[in-house]
Amino acid sequence: MIFGKHLISGKWVAGRKHFRNNPVKGETHSFSMATPEHIDKAASAAEEAFLYYGYSDREGRAIFLEQIADEIDARGEEIIQVGSAETGLPAARLEGERGRTTAQLKLFAAHIRMGDYLDRRHDEALPNRSPFPRPDLRTIQRPVGPVAVFGASNFPLAFSTAGSDTASALAAGCPVVVKGHPAHPGTGELVAQAIDCAVKKLRLHPGTFSFVQDNTHEAAHALVMHPLIKAVGFTGSLAGGRALFDLCASRPNPIPFFGELGSVNPMFVLPSASENRATEIAEGWSSSLTMGAGQFCTKPGIVIMIEGRGADKFAATAKASLESTDAQTMLTEGIAEAFHSGCDRIANSTGVREVITSTRERRHATPCFCEVTGSDWLGNQQLAEEVFGPLGILVRVDHMKQMVELARRLNGQLTAAIHLDDADHAIASRLIPILERKAGRILVNGFPTGVEVCDAMVHSGPYPASTNFGATSVGTLAIRRFLRPVCYQNVPEQLLDIDLR
């Protein structure tokens, strides 16, 4: 059952104003809009909960994460049904995303049980050292406090209510206030109900998790500016993320903003691979480009190849493959409108040739495919900006030197892919040092859509891919975002956290 209310300190509460969701199919529902008063109560409850949850043991938090996963699974059928209706995503896709979400919770539980993430250090006292004695020094990672999390439009489960930001903050020991995304408020609430049930079953402080909704900017502003919120996790657009980032920096006490904002995820096809495997690479690229209607943050939007027979074969194969792709449902009407506007902007740019024009029908769209020379791409920075949706650009460079120059001009990226054969290794060795300064993940002979949730994954990159290139929003390293090192000098052992004794 969908209440259409906010979860604040263990209670489902409503407000005076409401908005309605806009599902692809089925009936609409009414949802309460959060006020600054709601935000204040949620943040205050989170601060109170921190005195308990922030000092809870790792085993207790691990059990909590696992209980959340179990509660989500218990509501799996309803979550998938509502999620598919609200977003237009197929049930199979959401089933996979639900599995990823629960597996991530269990992975984080196992990770914090091991304790390595605490990065514990101990320099024993040297009282007889000359000329100055050394005190006893112990350092451990401690949770930062209440964390605000913003749900993402394109991942209603894996990057929303119980997604990576929430899971990693809870694993770290931080209470969480989630602002659900208005594109799928019913889905978000059902997952919030699952977390609420886990809190109650384990008798945790009710302020450990709160969930609020709004389809304006008022609640977001109040949440980010609340003095009790100590960090923010966000996945979304560059414009929205930058606005929140600036708010975090403008506070009297600035706080870290961990935002994943945008990326075109360039793909470099080197000469030998282009000559030998252009058709195969084009087929794989087309599938990656259109996966989920191109609404993945790791969509490979730009392909760079040296002009010639390989580029011609790639373009012909990609054109045929993309033309046979049926129209797909976009997540919201606003996203569909922004996609078509972006396609028009790219297609009307100097030197760009539109090979395939996207069709338009409300929330449905087919792929758009364009070509441009390396010189024209280098002369127009707008061609390097993300268009969210199934738009792909083939950049035909004149020679290897121009390909390297294009790599140097790239903004920060989540990923950068290189397709190569053995004969391309020397060229690749010139590109990799450049690309590792541009991207958080470098792939060889692969496509970036699909992010493995594991210890070694990095899902971030230099701005504008993310606002903190030293962090990741996927994988167990994500927990580190919501921790800070604290050093204890000459503190009696019985006063130390049990993990430091």
Coordinates of C-alpha atoms in Angstrom, one line a residue:
M1 CA 0.0 0.0 0.0
I2 CA 1.2 3.5 -0.9
F3 CA 0.5 6.0 1.8
G4 CA 1.7 9.1 -0.1
K5 CA 3.3 10.4 3.2
H6 CA 6.7 11.1 4.6
L7 CA 8.5 8.8 7.0
I8 CA 10.0 11.0 9.8
S9 CA 11.3 9.5 13.0
G10 CA 9.4 6.3 12.6
K11 CA 6.0 7.9 11.8
W12 CA 4.2 8.4 8.5
V13 CA 3.1 12.0 8.3
A14 CA 1.5 14.2 5.7
G15 CA 1.4 17.9 4.8
R16 CA -1.1 20.3 3.3
K17 CA 0.3 20.4 -0.2
H18 CA 0.5 17.4 -2.6
F19 CA 1.7 16.4 -6.0
R20 CA 0.8 13.5 -8.3
N21 CA 3.1 11.0 -10.0
N22 CA 2.9 10.5 -13.8
P23 CA 3.1 6.8 -14.5
V24 CA 3.4 5.3 -17.9
K25 CA 0.5 3.1 -17.1
G26 CA -2.0 2.6 -14.3
E27 CA -3.6 5.0 -11.9
T28 CA -1.8 8.1 -10.4
H29 CA -1.3 8.6 -6.7
S30 CA -1.1 11.7 -4.6
F31 CA 2.1 12.4 -2.5
S32 CA 2.6 14.9 0.3
M33 CA 5.1 17.7 -0.4
A34 CA 7.8 18.2 2.3
T35 CA 8.0 21.5 4.0
P36 CA 11.0 23.0 5.8
E37 CA 9.3 21.9 9.0
H38 CA 9.3 18.3 7.9
I39 CA 13.0 18.6 6.9
D40 CA 13.9 20.1 10.3
K41 CA 12.1 17.3 12.2
A42 CA 13.8 14.6 10.0
A43 CA 17.3 16.2 10.4
S44 CA 16.8 16.7 14.2
A45 CA 15.7 13.0 14.6
A46 CA 18.8 11.9 12.6
E47 CA 21.1 13.9 14.9
E48 CA 19.5 12.4 17.9
A49 CA 19.8 8.9 16.3
F50 CA 23.5 9.5 15.7
L51 CA 24.2 9.4 19.4
Y52 CA 23.1 5.8 19.3
Y53 CA 23.6 4.5 15.7
G54 CA 26.9 6.4 15.2
Y55 CA 28.3 4.5 18.2
S56 CA 26.7 1.1 17.4
D57 CA 28.9 -1.9 16.8
R58 CA 29.7 -3.2 13.3
E59 CA 27.9 -6.4 13.7
G60 CA 24.7 -4.6 14.6
R61 CA 24.9 -2.4 11.5
A62 CA 25.7 -5.4 9.3
I63 CA 22.6 -7.1 10.6
F64 CA 20.6 -4.0 9.8
L65 CA 21.8 -3.8 6.2
E66 CA 20.9 -7.5 5.7
Q67 CA 17.5 -7.0 7.3
I68 CA 16.8 -4.1 4.8
A69 CA 17.7 -6.5 2.0
D70 CA 15.4 -9.1 3.3
E71 CA 12.5 -6.6 3.6
I72 CA 13.0 -5.4 0.1
D73 CA 12.9 -8.9 -1.2
A74 CA 9.7 -9.6 0.7
R75 CA 8.1 -6.7 -1.1
G76 CA 9.8 -7.5 -4.4
E77 CA 6.7 -8.1 -6.5
E78 CA 4.9 -4.9 -5.5
I79 CA 8.1 -2.8 -5.9
I80 CA 8.7 -4.1 -9.4
Q81 CA 5.1 -3.6 -10.4
V82 CA 4.9 0.0 -9.2
G83 CA 8.5 0.8 -10.5
S84 CA 7.7 -0.5 -14.0
A85 CA 4.4 1.5 -14.1
E86 CA 6.1 4.8 -12.9
T87 CA 9.3 4.6 -15.0
G88 CA 8.4 2.5 -18.1
L89 CA 11.4 0.3 -17.3
P90 CA 10.7 -3.4 -18.1
A91 CA 10.1 -5.7 -15.2
A92 CA 13.2 -7.8 -16.0
R93 CA 15.4 -4.7 -15.8
L94 CA 14.0 -3.8 -12.4
E95 CA 14.3 -7.4 -11.2
G96 CA 18.0 -7.2 -11.9
E97 CA 18.3 -3.8 -10.3
R98 CA 16.5 -5.0 -7.2
G99 CA 19.0 -7.9 -7.0
R100 CA 21.9 -5.5 -7.3
T101 CA 20.4 -3.3 -4.6
T102 CA 20.0 -6.2 -2.1
A103 CA 23.4 -7.7 -3.0
Q104 CA 25.0 -4.4 -2.4
L105 CA 23.5 -4.1 1.1
K106 CA 24.8 -7.6 1.9
L107 CA 28.3 -6.8 0.4
F108 CA 28.5 -3.8 2.6
A109 CA 27.5 -5.8 5.6
A110 CA 30.3 -8.3 4.9
H111 CA 32.8 -5.5 4.3
I112 CA 32.2 -3.7 7.6
R113 CA 32.3 -7.0 9.5
M114 CA 35.9 -7.4 8.4
G115 CA 36.8 -3.9 9.7
D116 CA 39.5 -3.1 7.2
Y117 CA 37.7 0.1 6.1
L118 CA 38.4 1.6 9.5
D119 CA 42.1 2.0 8.6
R120 CA 43.1 1.7 12.2
R121 CA 46.6 2.9 13.1
H122 CA 48.5 2.9 16.4
D123 CA 51.8 4.5 17.3
E124 CA 52.7 3.4 20.8
A125 CA 54.0 5.9 23.3
L126 CA 57.8 6.3 23.5
P127 CA 58.1 8.0 26.9
N128 CA 61.9 7.7 27.0
R129 CA 62.5 9.1 23.5
S130 CA 65.0 11.9 23.4
P131 CA 64.9 14.8 23.1
F132 CA 61.0 14.6 23.3
P133 CA 58.8 11.7 24.3
R134 CA 56.1 10.5 22.0
P135 CA 52.5 10.2 23.2
D136 CA 50.3 7.1 22.5
L137 CA 48.5 7.9 19.2
R138 CA 45.6 5.9 17.7
T139 CA 43.6 6.7 14.6
I140 CA 40.3 5.3 13.3
Q141 CA 37.7 6.3 10.7
R142 CA 34.5 7.7 12.4
P143 CA 31.1 8.5 10.8
V144 CA 30.6 12.1 10.0
G145 CA 26.9 12.4 11.2
P146 CA 23.5 12.7 9.5
V147 CA 23.7 12.4 5.7
A148 CA 21.2 13.6 3.1
V149 CA 20.7 11.4 0.0
F150 CA 18.9 12.4 -3.2
G151 CA 17.3 9.6 -5.3
A152 CA 18.2 9.3 -8.9
S153 CA 15.7 9.3 -11.8
N154 CA 17.4 6.5 -13.9
F155 CA 17.9 4.0 -11.1
P156 CA 14.7 3.8 -9.0
L157 CA 16.3 1.1 -6.8
A158 CA 20.1 0.9 -7.1
F159 CA 20.7 4.7 -6.7
S160 CA 17.6 5.8 -4.8
T161 CA 16.0 5.1 -1.4
A162 CA 18.1 2.1 -0.4
G163 CA 20.7 2.6 -3.1
S164 CA 24.5 3.0 -2.9
D165 CA 24.5 6.4 -1.1
T166 CA 22.1 5.3 1.6
A167 CA 23.7 1.8 2.0
S168 CA 27.2 3.2 2.3
A169 CA 26.2 5.9 4.8
L170 CA 24.3 3.4 7.0
A171 CA 27.3 1.1 6.8
A172 CA 29.5 3.9 8.0
G173 CA 27.3 4.6 10.9
C174 CA 25.5 7.7 9.6
P175 CA 21.7 8.2 9.9
V176 CA 20.2 9.1 6.6
V177 CA 17.5 11.4 5.3
V178 CA 16.4 10.5 1.8
K179 CA 14.6 12.9 -0.6
G180 CA 12.8 10.6 -3.0
H181 CA 12.9 11.4 -6.7
P182 CA 9.5 12.7 -8.1
A183 CA 9.8 10.5 -11.2
H184 CA 9.1 7.4 -9.1
P185 CA 7.7 8.4 -5.7
G186 CA 5.6 5.3 -5.2
T187 CA 8.6 3.0 -5.8
G188 CA 10.7 5.1 -3.4
E189 CA 8.0 5.0 -0.7
L190 CA 7.7 1.2 -0.9
V191 CA 11.4 0.8 -0.4
A192 CA 11.2 3.3 2.5
Q193 CA 8.6 1.1 4.0
A194 CA 11.0 -1.8 3.9
I195 CA 13.7 0.2 5.7
D196 CA 11.2 1.4 8.2
C197 CA 10.2 -2.2 8.9
A198 CA 13.9 -3.2 9.4
V199 CA 14.4 -0.3 11.8
K200 CA 11.4 -1.4 13.9
K201 CA 12.2 -5.1 13.9
L202 CA 15.7 -4.4 15.2
R203 CA 14.5 -1.7 17.6
L204 CA 16.8 0.9 16.3
H205 CA 16.4 4.6 17.0
P206 CA 13.5 5.8 14.7
G207 CA 15.6 8.7 13.4
T208 CA 18.1 6.4 11.8
F209 CA 16.2 6.7 8.6
S210 CA 13.8 9.2 7.3
F211 CA 12.2 9.7 3.8
V212 CA 10.6 12.8 2.4
Q213 CA 9.1 13.7 -1.0
D214 CA 8.7 16.9 -3.0
N215 CA 8.5 17.8 -6.7
T216 CA 9.9 21.3 -6.3
H217 CA 13.3 22.6 -5.1
E218 CA 12.1 23.8 -1.7
A219 CA 12.7 20.5 0.2
A220 CA 16.1 20.0 -1.5
H221 CA 17.2 23.5 -0.5
A222 CA 16.1 23.1 3.1
L223 CA 17.7 19.7 3.4
V224 CA 21.1 20.7 2.0
M225 CA 21.2 23.9 4.1
H226 CA 20.1 22.3 7.4
P227 CA 23.0 22.7 9.9
L228 CA 22.6 19.2 11.2
I229 CA 23.2 17.6 7.8
K230 CA 26.9 16.8 7.5
A231 CA 27.3 15.4 4.0
V232 CA 25.2 14.9 0.8
G233 CA 25.0 12.1 -1.7
F234 CA 23.6 12.9 -5.2
T235 CA 23.2 11.3 -8.6
G236 CA 21.6 13.4 -11.3
S237 CA 22.1 16.2 -13.8
L238 CA 25.0 18.6 -14.0
A239 CA 22.8 21.6 -13.5
G240 CA 20.9 20.2 -10.5
G241 CA 24.1 18.8 -8.9
R242 CA 26.0 22.0 -9.4
A243 CA 23.3 24.0 -7.7
L244 CA 23.3 21.7 -4.7
F245 CA 27.1 21.6 -4.7
D246 CA 27.2 25.5 -4.5
L247 CA 24.6 25.4 -1.7
C248 CA 26.8 23.0 0.3
A249 CA 29.8 25.3 -0.2
S250 CA 27.8 28.4 0.7
R251 CA 26.7 27.2 4.1
P252 CA 28.2 28.8 7.2
N253 CA 29.7 25.4 7.9
P254 CA 30.4 24.0 4.4
I255 CA 29.9 20.2 4.0
P256 CA 31.1 17.7 1.4
F257 CA 28.9 17.1 -1.6
F258 CA 29.4 13.7 -3.3
G259 CA 27.7 14.2 -6.6
E260 CA 27.8 12.1 -9.8
L261 CA 26.8 14.6 -12.5
G262 CA 27.4 13.7 -16.1
S263 CA 29.7 12.0 -18.5
V264 CA 30.0 11.2 -22.3
N265 CA 32.2 8.2 -21.6
P266 CA 34.4 8.4 -24.8
M267 CA 35.4 5.3 -26.7
F268 CA 38.7 5.2 -28.7
V269 CA 38.9 2.7 -31.5
L270 CA 42.6 2.3 -32.4
P271 CA 43.8 1.6 -35.9
S272 CA 44.4 -2.2 -35.9
A273 CA 41.1 -2.8 -34.0
S274 CA 39.4 -0.5 -36.5
E275 CA 40.7 -2.4 -39.5
N276 CA 40.0 -5.9 -38.1
R277 CA 36.9 -5.5 -35.9
A278 CA 35.0 -2.3 -36.9
T279 CA 31.7 -4.2 -37.5
E280 CA 31.9 -6.2 -34.3
I281 CA 32.7 -3.1 -32.2
A282 CA 29.9 -1.1 -33.9
E283 CA 27.3 -3.7 -33.0
G284 CA 28.5 -3.8 -29.3
W285 CA 28.6 0.0 -29.2
S286 CA 25.0 0.3 -30.5
S287 CA 23.7 -2.1 -27.9
S288 CA 25.5 -0.3 -25.1
L289 CA 24.4 3.1 -26.4
T290 CA 20.7 2.2 -26.4
M291 CA 20.6 0.1 -23.3
G292 CA 17.9 1.5 -21.0
A293 CA 17.1 4.1 -23.7
G294 CA 20.5 5.6 -23.3
Q295 CA 19.6 6.6 -19.7
F296 CA 22.7 5.2 -18.1
C297 CA 25.4 7.5 -16.6
T298 CA 27.9 5.2 -18.4
K299 CA 26.4 5.4 -21.8
P300 CA 29.3 5.6 -24.4
G301 CA 28.1 8.8 -26.2
I302 CA 31.2 9.5 -28.3
V303 CA 33.3 7.2 -30.5
I304 CA 36.7 8.4 -31.8
M305 CA 38.2 6.7 -34.8
I306 CA 40.8 7.6 -37.5
E307 CA 39.2 8.4 -40.8
G308 CA 39.3 5.5 -43.3
R309 CA 37.8 2.2 -44.2
G310 CA 37.3 1.1 -40.6
A311 CA 35.4 4.2 -39.7
D312 CA 33.2 3.8 -42.7
K313 CA 32.4 0.2 -41.7
F314 CA 31.7 1.2 -38.2
A315 CA 29.3 4.0 -39.3
A316 CA 27.4 1.8 -41.7
T317 CA 27.0 -1.0 -39.1
A318 CA 26.0 1.4 -36.4
K319 CA 23.5 3.1 -38.7
A320 CA 21.8 -0.2 -39.6
S321 CA 21.7 -1.4 -36.0
L322 CA 20.4 1.8 -34.6
E323 CA 17.8 2.2 -37.3
S324 CA 16.3 -1.2 -36.3
T325 CA 16.0 -0.2 -32.6
D326 CA 12.4 0.3 -31.6
A327 CA 11.3 3.4 -29.8
Q328 CA 11.9 3.2 -26.0
T329 CA 10.2 4.9 -23.1
M330 CA 12.1 7.7 -21.4
L331 CA 11.9 8.0 -17.6
T332 CA 9.9 11.2 -17.6
E333 CA 8.4 13.6 -20.2
G334 CA 10.9 16.2 -19.0
I335 CA 13.8 13.9 -19.8
A336 CA 12.4 13.1 -23.2
E337 CA 12.0 16.8 -24.0
A338 CA 15.6 17.5 -22.8
F339 CA 16.9 14.6 -25.0
H340 CA 15.2 15.9 -28.1
S341 CA 16.4 19.4 -27.4
G342 CA 20.0 18.1 -27.0
C343 CA 19.8 16.2 -30.2
D344 CA 18.7 19.4 -32.0
R345 CA 21.5 21.3 -30.5
I346 CA 24.1 18.7 -31.6
A347 CA 22.6 18.2 -35.1
N348 CA 22.6 21.9 -35.8
S349 CA 26.2 22.5 -34.7
T350 CA 28.8 23.5 -37.3
G351 CA 30.2 20.5 -39.2
V352 CA 27.8 17.9 -37.7
R353 CA 26.0 15.5 -40.0
E354 CA 22.9 13.8 -38.6
V355 CA 22.9 10.2 -39.8
I356 CA 19.8 9.1 -37.9
T357 CA 17.1 11.5 -36.6
S358 CA 15.3 10.5 -33.4
T359 CA 11.6 10.2 -33.6
R360 CA 9.4 12.0 -31.1
E361 CA 6.3 10.8 -29.3
R362 CA 5.8 12.1 -25.8
R363 CA 8.0 9.9 -23.5
H364 CA 9.1 7.6 -26.4
A365 CA 12.3 8.1 -28.5
T366 CA 14.5 6.3 -31.0
P367 CA 18.3 6.7 -31.3
C368 CA 20.0 9.7 -32.8
F369 CA 23.3 9.2 -34.5
C370 CA 25.6 12.0 -35.8
E371 CA 29.1 12.3 -37.3
V372 CA 31.7 15.1 -37.1
T373 CA 35.3 15.6 -38.0
G374 CA 37.9 15.8 -35.3
S375 CA 38.6 19.5 -36.2
D376 CA 35.0 20.5 -35.8
W377 CA 34.7 18.6 -32.6
L378 CA 37.7 20.3 -31.1
G379 CA 36.3 23.7 -32.2
N380 CA 33.0 23.2 -30.4
Q381 CA 33.0 22.4 -26.6
Q382 CA 29.2 21.8 -26.6
L383 CA 29.8 18.6 -28.6
A384 CA 31.5 17.2 -25.5
E385 CA 28.6 17.8 -23.2
E386 CA 26.3 14.9 -22.1
V387 CA 22.9 14.5 -23.7
F388 CA 20.9 12.1 -21.5
G389 CA 19.4 9.5 -23.8
P390 CA 20.3 7.4 -26.9
L391 CA 22.5 9.9 -28.8
G392 CA 25.8 8.8 -30.2
I393 CA 28.5 10.8 -32.0
L394 CA 31.2 9.4 -34.3
V395 CA 34.2 11.7 -34.3
R396 CA 36.4 11.0 -37.4
V397 CA 40.0 12.3 -36.6
D398 CA 42.6 12.8 -39.3
H399 CA 45.5 11.0 -37.6
M400 CA 46.7 9.7 -34.3
K401 CA 48.1 13.0 -33.2
Q402 CA 44.6 14.5 -33.4
M403 CA 43.1 11.6 -31.4
V404 CA 45.6 12.3 -28.7
E405 CA 44.8 16.0 -28.8
L406 CA 41.1 15.1 -28.5
A407 CA 41.8 13.0 -25.4
R408 CA 43.7 15.9 -23.8
R409 CA 40.7 18.2 -24.4
L410 CA 38.2 16.0 -22.7
N411 CA 36.4 17.0 -19.5
G412 CA 36.3 14.7 -16.5
Q413 CA 34.6 11.3 -17.3
L414 CA 33.2 8.4 -15.4
T415 CA 34.7 6.0 -17.9
A416 CA 37.0 5.9 -21.0
A417 CA 37.2 2.8 -23.2
I418 CA 39.9 1.7 -25.6
H419 CA 39.4 -0.9 -28.3
L420 CA 42.7 -2.3 -29.4
D421 CA 44.5 -5.3 -31.0
D422 CA 48.0 -6.4 -30.2
A423 CA 49.4 -4.1 -32.8
D424 CA 47.8 -1.1 -31.1
H425 CA 49.7 -1.4 -27.8
A426 CA 52.2 1.3 -28.5
I427 CA 49.5 3.7 -29.4
A428 CA 47.5 2.7 -26.3
S429 CA 50.5 3.4 -24.1
R430 CA 50.3 7.0 -25.2
L431 CA 46.6 7.3 -24.5
I432 CA 46.3 5.6 -21.1
P433 CA 48.4 8.2 -19.1
I434 CA 46.1 10.9 -20.5
L435 CA 42.9 9.0 -19.9
E436 CA 43.7 8.0 -16.4
R437 CA 43.7 11.7 -15.6
K438 CA 40.3 12.1 -17.2
A439 CA 38.3 9.1 -16.0
G440 CA 37.6 7.0 -12.9
R441 CA 37.5 3.8 -14.8
I442 CA 39.4 2.8 -18.0
L443 CA 38.2 -0.2 -20.0
V444 CA 39.9 -2.2 -22.8
N445 CA 37.9 -4.0 -25.4
G446 CA 34.6 -3.5 -23.5
F447 CA 31.6 -1.2 -23.1
P448 CA 31.0 0.8 -20.0
T449 CA 27.3 0.3 -19.4
G450 CA 26.9 -1.9 -16.3
V451 CA 28.8 -1.2 -13.2
E452 CA 30.0 -4.1 -11.1
V453 CA 29.4 -3.7 -7.4
C454 CA 32.6 -5.0 -5.8
D455 CA 35.7 -3.9 -3.8
A456 CA 37.7 -2.7 -6.8
M457 CA 35.1 -0.6 -8.6
V458 CA 35.5 3.1 -9.0
H459 CA 32.5 5.1 -10.2
S460 CA 33.5 8.7 -10.2
G461 CA 35.9 10.9 -12.1
P462 CA 37.2 14.5 -12.3
Y463 CA 34.6 17.2 -12.6
P464 CA 32.0 17.3 -14.2
A465 CA 31.7 13.5 -13.9
S466 CA 31.7 13.9 -10.1
T467 CA 32.3 16.6 -7.6
N468 CA 34.9 14.6 -5.7
F469 CA 37.3 12.5 -7.8
G470 CA 38.8 11.0 -4.7
A471 CA 35.6 9.1 -3.9
T472 CA 33.4 6.5 -5.6
S473 CA 29.6 6.0 -5.4
V474 CA 29.8 2.3 -6.2
G475 CA 31.7 -0.5 -4.5
T476 CA 32.9 -0.9 -0.9
L477 CA 35.1 2.2 -1.1
A478 CA 31.9 4.2 -1.2
I479 CA 31.6 3.8 2.5
R480 CA 34.8 5.9 3.0
R481 CA 32.9 9.0 1.8
F482 CA 31.0 9.3 5.0
L483 CA 33.8 8.7 7.4
R484 CA 36.6 11.0 8.8
P485 CA 39.8 10.2 10.6
V486 CA 40.0 10.9 14.3
C487 CA 43.2 10.6 16.3
Y488 CA 43.1 9.8 20.0
Q489 CA 46.2 10.9 22.0
N490 CA 46.9 9.3 25.4
V491 CA 43.2 8.3 25.8
P492 CA 42.7 5.5 28.4
E493 CA 41.9 2.3 26.6
Q494 CA 38.6 1.9 28.5
L495 CA 37.4 5.2 27.0
L496 CA 38.2 4.2 23.4
D497 CA 35.9 2.7 20.9
I498 CA 36.0 -1.1 21.0
D499 CA 37.5 -1.2 17.5
L500 CA 40.6 0.8 18.8
R501 CA 41.3 -1.2 22.0

